[in-house]
Amino acid sequence: MTRGADLERVRHEGKRVRTASMDVRALSSLLGVPRVGFVIPKYKHSGVDRNRLKRRLRELIRVDVLSELPPMDLVFKVLPVAYTRNFDTLRAEVLQAVRKIAR
């Protein structure tokens, strides 16, 4: 399967968890390793804002989540309000979503 097909499979078949500023989908991985993807629509924000949000989410996943994830595919789709969240609020939401999925 291609990378795009994997993303679509997770988005349509995965377990869904919502937080205030993101929609998270999870599905067990066929590869035996955790993988994380992001869907970050523009929502009338600049490319700078979009890339900043992407970098923040990647760093949160790398530092706080990735080492403890079981083999699964995660897809984070942000909502417009995510652009206004600070780093600590995003961290709390990411950890909350991952804890719910792990149950």
Coordinates of C-alpha atoms in Angstrom, one line a residue, residues 15-61:
K15 CA -10.8 4.6 16.2
R16 CA -11.7 8.2 16.6
V17 CA -10.8 10.5 19.5
R18 CA -11.7 14.2 19.6
T19 CA -10.1 17.0 21.7
A20 CA -10.9 20.7 21.6
S21 CA -8.6 21.4 18.7
M22 CA -7.9 18.1 16.9
D23 CA -9.5 14.9 15.6
V24 CA -7.2 11.9 16.1
R25 CA -7.7 8.5 14.4
A26 CA -5.8 5.4 15.3
L27 CA -5.5 1.9 13.8
S28 CA -3.1 -0.9 14.6
S29 CA -0.1 -0.9 12.3
L30 CA 0.6 -3.7 9.8
L31 CA 4.3 -2.8 9.9
G32 CA 5.0 -3.4 13.6
V33 CA 6.2 0.1 14.3
P34 CA 4.3 3.3 15.3
R35 CA 3.7 5.9 12.6
V36 CA 2.2 9.3 12.9
G37 CA 0.8 11.6 10.3
F38 CA -0.7 15.1 10.3
V39 CA -3.5 16.7 8.3
I40 CA -3.1 20.5 8.8
P41 CA -5.5 22.5 6.6
K42 CA -4.8 26.1 5.9
Y43 CA -8.1 27.5 7.4
K44 CA -7.1 30.9 6.0
H45 CA -3.7 31.0 7.8
S46 CA -0.4 31.6 6.2
G47 CA 2.2 28.9 5.4
V48 CA 4.3 30.2 8.2
D49 CA 1.5 29.6 10.7
R50 CA 0.8 26.2 9.2
N51 CA 4.4 25.1 9.4
R52 CA 4.8 26.3 12.9
L53 CA 1.8 24.2 14.0
K54 CA 3.2 21.2 12.2
R55 CA 6.6 21.6 13.8
R56 CA 5.1 21.9 17.3
L57 CA 3.0 18.8 16.8
R58 CA 6.0 16.8 15.5
E59 CA 8.1 17.8 18.4
L60 CA 5.4 16.9 20.9
I61 CA 5.0 13.5 19.3

